[in-house]
Amino acid sequence: MTVNRLILIPIILGLAILPGCWSRKELNELAVIMALGIDKDDKGYMVTAQVINPSEIGLQRGSVGASPVIVYSAPGQTIPDALQRILSQAPRKLYLSHMRVLIFGEALARDGLSDVLDYISRNSEFRTDFYLAVTQGGKAADVLQVLTPFEHIPANSLYSSILVSNKQWAATGKVTLQQFVTELSRDGANPVMSGVEISGDKQQGKTVSNLHSVKPKAQLRHAGLALFKGDKLVGWADESTSKSINYLLRNVHTTVGYVKCPKHKPGIVGISINQSSAHIRVKLNQEGEPEFWVDFQIDADLEAVQCSIDLTQEESFRLIEIELKEAMRVLTLQSINTIREKYGTDVFGFGEALHRKYPKQWNKYRDHWSDKFRQVQISIEPHVSLRRIGSIGQPLRSEVHE
C-alpha cells in the first residue's frame, strides 16, 4: 500500500501543475477557411474566404441541399484589416490553419505580391503546405465561387488537381509559399506560379445546380504557368512553353507527347516520358562573355504508333530517338527565346548558374541581367533513350490491308 501511495504522489502533483487545454478551439466555434482569394481593390485589397458549411459536409453526394461552402468577401487597406471585416458577416471566428490554396487576382499579381506575402509569411496561423495560384484574366473571388461536382469542397478539388496534374502532366506546376519566397530571394532566377481560369459560365458555376449536371456549366482548369519578374506578374506561358520551363526546373515526373514519324512517313508517334533531368552548364568564351548549355537526359516509352514503321528494325528506334531529340531541342530553344525576348525574365535559372560558377562575372551583370539574358548564347543538348514499345510489336496499321 505504501508503494502505491509513493507512485500516486508524483502523479497527483504533476496533474496539479501541468496546464490544461487553455488554447483549445472547438470546431463548432470556428469558420474553417479552405481557400483564400486576394484581389486588387480601390481600398487596397479585396479578400475572399471560402469557408466550409458544416451543415452540408455530412450529406451524401447525391442529396440536394445547400452549398457545401460559403464565400465571404470584404475590402481592407491591409489583409488583416479585410479579414477582420469578414467577421462582420461570418458568425464564427476565422480559422486559417486548414487552408489548401491561396489565389491571387491577375491585376494584383501584376502590381506585385511582396506586401501580401509578407503578411502571409509572418502570420503563424498559416501552414506552409498550401498551393499558390494566379487567375488568368479574372478575379480570385470568381474562382472561389465556382462549385465543383467531383470534390465536395471546391478548395480540395483545386488542391488535388494541382497535385495530380503536376505529377502526370508537365504543363502545370505546384508552388508553395516557401518555394515562391525562396525563388524571390535567389540571385539569377525568377519565380513561376500555377495559373487557373474559369471555363464556361461563371455565373452558373456559382449555383448548386452546377453540382448536379453531367456536364457542369462551369469548371476550373489550369492555365499554364504565370511568369514573374521579381514579385510582379509579367506574362503567361502557354502549354508547350510551360512544359519547357518544368523540364529545365526538373519538375517533370511523367508526361506525354508526340513526334513526327521518321523517314518522312505520314503520321505521328506517341511518346511517354518516364524520367527526365536537366543540367545547365556555363562557360566564359574568349571575350569573357557567358555561354550556356542545357543537358537533358530523357527516358521514354512508345505509347502510340500512328504511322507505318517497321519496329522490328533497330534503326527505327534510333530514328525515333533522333526525332524526339530534335523536337526537344527546337521546342526548348523556342520557349527560352520567347520568354527572354518578350518578357526579359529568367525563370529557368541561367543567371543562378552563372552566379554559382563565376560570382565575379555575375556581379558585372547583376543589376541588368534581364538585358544581358536576351543576348547570351544558349545551346540545347538532349540525350534520349527509348526503353519500351508496349505489349505488341508492329503497329496495327501495318497489319490492316485495305
XYZ file of C-alpha atoms in Angstrom:
402
model
C 0.000 0.000 0.000
C 2.866 2.332 0.852
C 4.446 1.705 -2.573
C 1.200 2.603 -4.363
C 0.959 5.849 -2.434
C 4.513 6.766 -3.378
C 3.607 6.245 -7.041
C 0.404 8.289 -6.780
C 2.036 11.311 -5.112
C 4.132 12.482 -8.173
C 1.170 11.793 -10.488
C -1.140 13.985 -8.390
C 1.492 16.722 -8.144
C 2.027 16.589 -11.912
C -1.679 16.980 -12.601
C -1.787 19.976 -10.285
C 0.976 21.909 -12.037
C 0.522 20.855 -15.695
C -1.524 23.288 -17.826
C -4.811 22.205 -19.341
C -6.078 22.810 -22.881
C -6.146 26.567 -22.387
C -5.693 27.276 -26.122
C -8.225 24.735 -27.415
C -10.510 25.721 -30.266
C -13.850 23.965 -30.534
C -14.894 23.135 -34.101
C -18.399 24.488 -33.579
C -16.876 27.865 -32.717
C -14.760 28.176 -35.887
C -15.271 29.148 -39.523
C -12.748 26.839 -41.238
C -11.241 28.589 -44.275
C -10.268 26.175 -47.054
C -9.222 28.745 -49.652
C -8.369 32.411 -49.645
C -8.516 34.780 -52.607
C -6.912 38.216 -52.743
C -7.765 40.828 -55.368
C -6.794 44.422 -56.000
C -9.344 46.933 -54.697
C -9.749 50.722 -54.501
C -9.387 50.479 -50.717
C -6.314 48.273 -51.017
C -7.344 44.621 -51.099
C -10.486 42.575 -51.547
C -10.142 39.357 -49.560
C -12.431 36.397 -50.264
C -12.656 33.407 -47.939
C -14.127 30.043 -48.914
C -15.469 28.569 -45.667
C -16.818 25.082 -45.021
C -20.574 24.910 -44.481
C -20.662 22.358 -41.624
C -24.369 21.602 -42.040
C -23.716 20.176 -45.540
C -20.490 18.230 -45.012
C -22.226 15.133 -43.673
C -24.725 14.881 -46.520
C -24.335 12.220 -49.187
C -23.052 13.305 -52.589
C -26.353 12.682 -54.367
C -28.511 14.645 -51.949
C -29.814 18.068 -52.896
C -29.028 20.658 -50.264
C -27.341 23.971 -49.773
C -23.847 24.806 -50.969
C -21.047 22.836 -49.248
C -19.124 26.085 -48.794
C -19.925 29.708 -48.018
C -17.936 32.548 -49.556
C -17.342 35.809 -47.699
C -15.656 38.904 -49.165
C -14.579 42.184 -47.600
C -12.260 45.077 -48.563
C -9.432 46.423 -46.445
C -6.298 48.536 -46.597
C -4.335 45.509 -45.376
C -5.027 41.780 -45.441
C -5.704 41.530 -41.667
C -7.972 44.576 -41.947
C -10.051 42.818 -44.618
C -10.130 39.566 -42.618
C -11.440 41.456 -39.594
C -14.211 42.959 -41.718
C -15.238 39.462 -42.797
C -16.062 38.814 -39.132
C -18.982 41.207 -39.518
C -20.500 38.637 -41.930
C -19.267 35.285 -40.604
C -20.873 34.041 -37.358
C -17.685 32.337 -36.166
C -14.000 33.039 -35.654
C -11.948 32.570 -38.826
C -9.592 29.585 -38.749
C -6.755 29.670 -41.298
C -4.686 26.581 -40.476
C -6.557 24.246 -42.848
C -6.210 26.423 -45.952
C -5.422 24.426 -49.100
C -4.991 27.107 -51.804
C -4.254 30.830 -51.960
C -5.464 32.525 -55.147
C -4.276 35.920 -56.411
C -6.186 38.030 -58.899
C -4.211 38.860 -62.047
C -4.406 42.640 -61.500
C -2.945 42.288 -58.006
C -0.184 39.955 -59.220
C 0.844 42.474 -61.884
C 1.165 45.177 -59.202
C 3.349 42.964 -57.015
C 2.850 40.396 -54.253
C 5.577 41.335 -51.758
C 3.288 43.072 -49.257
C 0.729 40.260 -49.359
C 3.346 37.544 -48.990
C 4.943 39.444 -46.110
C 1.723 39.175 -44.094
C 1.103 35.542 -45.057
C 4.667 34.589 -44.115
C 4.513 36.380 -40.765
C 1.159 35.011 -39.632
C 1.732 31.879 -37.545
C -1.823 30.642 -38.214
C -0.947 29.791 -41.817
C 0.669 26.453 -42.529
C 3.163 26.279 -45.395
C 1.768 23.331 -47.361
C -0.935 25.181 -49.315
C -0.519 25.953 -53.014
C -0.374 29.352 -54.707
C -2.132 30.182 -57.970
C -2.956 33.212 -60.126
C -6.186 33.733 -62.035
C -5.724 34.338 -65.736
C -7.835 37.241 -66.914
C -10.126 37.359 -63.887
C -10.551 37.757 -60.157
C -9.732 35.362 -57.369
C -13.189 35.956 -55.901
C -14.842 34.481 -59.009
C -12.665 31.354 -58.886
C -13.555 30.667 -55.256
C -17.289 30.877 -56.002
C -17.308 28.041 -58.558
C -18.783 24.842 -57.128
C -17.071 21.642 -58.258
C -19.020 18.372 -58.624
C -16.171 15.883 -58.283
C -14.927 17.098 -54.890
C -17.467 18.302 -52.330
C -15.188 21.173 -51.239
C -14.006 23.297 -54.221
C -10.710 24.130 -52.497
C -9.944 20.405 -52.180
C -10.758 19.955 -55.867
C -8.307 22.667 -56.886
C -5.647 21.390 -54.478
C -5.939 17.797 -55.760
C -5.990 18.946 -59.373
C -2.749 20.896 -58.916
C -1.117 17.922 -57.201
C -2.195 15.260 -59.705
C -1.624 17.286 -62.879
C 1.855 18.253 -61.711
C 2.779 14.572 -61.433
C 1.132 13.450 -64.670
C 1.266 16.484 -66.973
C 4.316 18.692 -67.411
C 2.369 21.837 -68.390
C 1.327 22.709 -64.831
C 3.128 23.392 -61.607
C 2.644 23.206 -57.855
C 4.177 26.090 -55.952
C 4.030 26.502 -52.184
C 4.536 29.710 -50.248
C 8.019 28.675 -49.134
C 9.067 27.790 -52.684
C 7.881 31.102 -54.097
C 9.529 33.171 -51.353
C 12.770 31.203 -51.788
C 12.738 31.869 -55.556
C 12.252 35.591 -54.895
C 15.406 35.680 -52.802
C 17.592 33.765 -55.286
C 20.125 35.662 -57.355
C 19.731 34.990 -61.074
C 16.287 33.355 -61.078
C 12.665 34.479 -61.081
C 9.652 32.507 -59.835
C 6.672 30.987 -61.615
C 3.223 30.168 -60.269
C 0.303 27.969 -61.310
C -2.394 29.617 -63.398
C -6.118 28.930 -63.049
C -9.144 30.087 -65.011
C -12.881 29.517 -65.204
C -14.108 27.532 -68.194
C -17.769 28.093 -69.026
C -20.446 30.271 -67.468
C -19.056 31.575 -64.190
C -22.491 32.753 -63.048
C -23.919 29.248 -63.435
C -20.846 27.881 -61.689
C -21.850 29.713 -58.514
C -25.153 27.823 -58.217
C -25.807 24.436 -56.608
C -27.159 23.196 -59.954
C -23.536 23.067 -61.152
C -23.084 20.123 -58.776
C -25.892 18.101 -60.346
C -25.092 18.365 -64.033
C -23.447 15.625 -66.104
C -21.509 18.371 -67.855
C -21.033 21.248 -65.400
C -21.808 24.729 -66.725
C -18.528 25.998 -65.286
C -15.298 24.286 -64.333
C -11.916 25.328 -63.011
C -8.961 24.468 -65.230
C -5.252 25.102 -65.306
C -3.992 27.990 -67.417
C -0.291 27.237 -67.799
C 2.352 28.981 -65.737
C 2.389 32.610 -64.626
C 5.775 34.256 -65.255
C 7.173 36.679 -62.704
C 9.958 39.214 -62.705
C 10.653 39.694 -59.034
C 7.288 39.783 -57.292
C 5.367 41.079 -60.326
C 3.496 39.032 -62.906
C 4.771 39.904 -66.387
C 3.136 37.298 -68.621
C 1.848 33.807 -69.224
C 3.399 30.662 -70.661
C 1.270 28.505 -72.937
C 1.180 24.707 -72.723
C 4.354 23.948 -74.682
C 6.331 26.763 -73.041
C 5.164 25.661 -69.585
C 6.450 22.166 -70.351
C 9.861 23.544 -71.313
C 10.050 25.550 -68.101
C 9.257 22.500 -65.994
C 11.842 20.413 -67.857
C 14.559 22.942 -67.054
C 13.392 23.296 -63.460
C 13.460 19.474 -63.117
C 9.766 19.413 -62.223
C 8.675 16.811 -64.795
C 7.684 13.451 -63.322
C 5.753 11.880 -66.184
C 4.089 13.352 -69.247
C 3.182 12.512 -72.822
C 3.830 13.999 -76.247
C 4.393 13.030 -79.842
C 6.910 13.396 -82.671
C 6.752 13.066 -86.430
C 7.114 9.604 -87.886
C 10.703 9.022 -89.148
C 11.716 8.696 -92.796
C 9.195 11.365 -93.809
C 6.363 8.870 -93.410
C 2.942 10.445 -92.772
C 1.691 10.207 -89.193
C 2.999 10.586 -85.673
C 4.478 8.516 -82.850
C 3.124 8.996 -79.311
C 5.767 9.206 -76.579
C 5.516 8.797 -72.796
C 8.261 10.481 -70.755
C 9.033 8.415 -67.662
C 12.134 10.144 -66.369
C 13.878 13.392 -67.149
C 16.689 15.505 -65.763
C 18.282 18.777 -66.811
C 21.561 20.462 -66.036
C 22.644 23.981 -67.002
C 26.352 24.423 -67.783
C 28.037 27.772 -68.253
C 31.457 28.756 -69.596
C 33.124 32.037 -70.448
C 34.155 32.446 -74.094
C 37.353 34.120 -75.302
C 35.782 37.553 -74.816
C 34.850 36.690 -71.224
C 31.136 36.502 -72.051
C 28.996 33.693 -70.596
C 27.651 30.927 -72.846
C 25.198 28.282 -71.672
C 24.414 24.661 -72.462
C 21.382 22.725 -71.274
C 21.909 18.966 -70.991
C 18.733 16.871 -70.983
C 18.536 13.183 -70.122
C 15.196 11.716 -71.211
C 13.879 8.149 -70.750
C 10.795 7.486 -72.880
C 8.425 4.728 -73.982
C 6.392 4.315 -77.149
C 2.719 4.947 -76.346
C 1.063 5.055 -79.767
C 2.232 4.432 -83.307
C 0.051 6.179 -85.877
C 2.159 5.546 -88.937
C 3.645 2.684 -90.934
C 7.056 1.983 -89.463
C 8.870 -1.316 -89.029
C 9.512 -1.704 -85.299
C 11.400 -4.954 -85.836
C 14.319 -2.902 -87.114
C 16.705 -1.406 -84.549
C 17.210 1.561 -86.861
C 13.549 2.533 -86.365
C 14.165 3.116 -82.662
C 17.260 5.167 -83.386
C 15.335 7.322 -85.861
C 12.516 7.910 -83.357
C 15.093 8.934 -80.740
C 16.583 11.401 -83.231
C 13.122 12.872 -83.897
C 12.482 13.215 -80.168
C 15.877 14.832 -79.555
C 15.293 17.372 -82.317
C 11.767 18.111 -81.084
C 13.082 18.692 -77.543
C 15.880 20.917 -78.799
C 13.650 23.063 -81.016
C 10.795 23.380 -78.513
C 13.054 24.250 -75.579
C 15.044 26.841 -77.512
C 11.849 28.414 -78.879
C 10.394 28.635 -75.381
C 13.540 30.206 -73.930
C 13.765 32.731 -76.759
C 10.081 33.630 -76.476
C 10.278 34.300 -72.746
C 13.549 36.203 -72.721
C 12.696 38.347 -75.757
C 9.085 39.077 -74.816
C 9.313 39.338 -71.039
C 13.007 39.584 -70.170
C 12.597 37.315 -67.156
C 14.899 34.413 -66.331
C 12.583 31.800 -64.817
C 14.955 28.990 -65.834
C 17.895 29.781 -63.547
C 20.605 30.636 -66.099
C 21.663 33.626 -64.021
C 21.859 31.458 -60.928
C 24.160 29.019 -62.765
C 26.402 31.944 -63.714
C 26.317 33.244 -60.143
C 27.396 29.874 -58.719
C 30.299 29.272 -61.101
C 31.503 32.806 -61.851
C 30.424 35.083 -58.971
C 32.682 37.944 -60.079
C 31.266 37.843 -63.599
C 27.761 37.696 -62.158
C 28.355 40.908 -60.208
C 29.014 42.580 -63.531
C 25.528 41.699 -64.814
C 23.530 41.545 -61.571
C 21.744 44.881 -61.996
C 20.868 44.405 -65.663
C 20.654 40.634 -66.071
C 17.304 40.935 -67.896
C 19.014 42.807 -70.728
C 22.031 40.509 -70.812
C 19.844 37.404 -70.690
C 18.288 38.424 -74.016
C 21.717 38.305 -75.685
C 23.577 35.295 -74.261
C 24.246 32.197 -76.350
C 22.214 29.158 -75.252
C 22.545 25.650 -76.713
C 20.302 22.645 -76.037
C 21.785 19.141 -75.938
C 19.141 16.422 -75.355
C 20.070 12.786 -74.714
C 17.167 10.393 -75.311
C 16.756 6.697 -74.511
C 13.732 4.835 -75.875
C 13.053 1.996 -73.447
C 9.816 0.133 -74.214
C 7.355 -0.275 -77.075
C 4.384 -1.712 -75.166
C 2.804 -5.161 -75.205
C 2.683 -5.534 -79.010
C 5.368 -5.290 -81.648
C 4.383 -3.986 -85.039
C 1.806 -1.177 -85.310
C -1.673 -2.475 -86.073
C -1.820 -0.171 -89.071
C 0.760 -2.379 -90.821
C -1.469 -5.433 -90.228
C -4.505 -3.874 -91.882
C -4.853 -4.470 -95.609
C -7.159 -2.039 -97.322
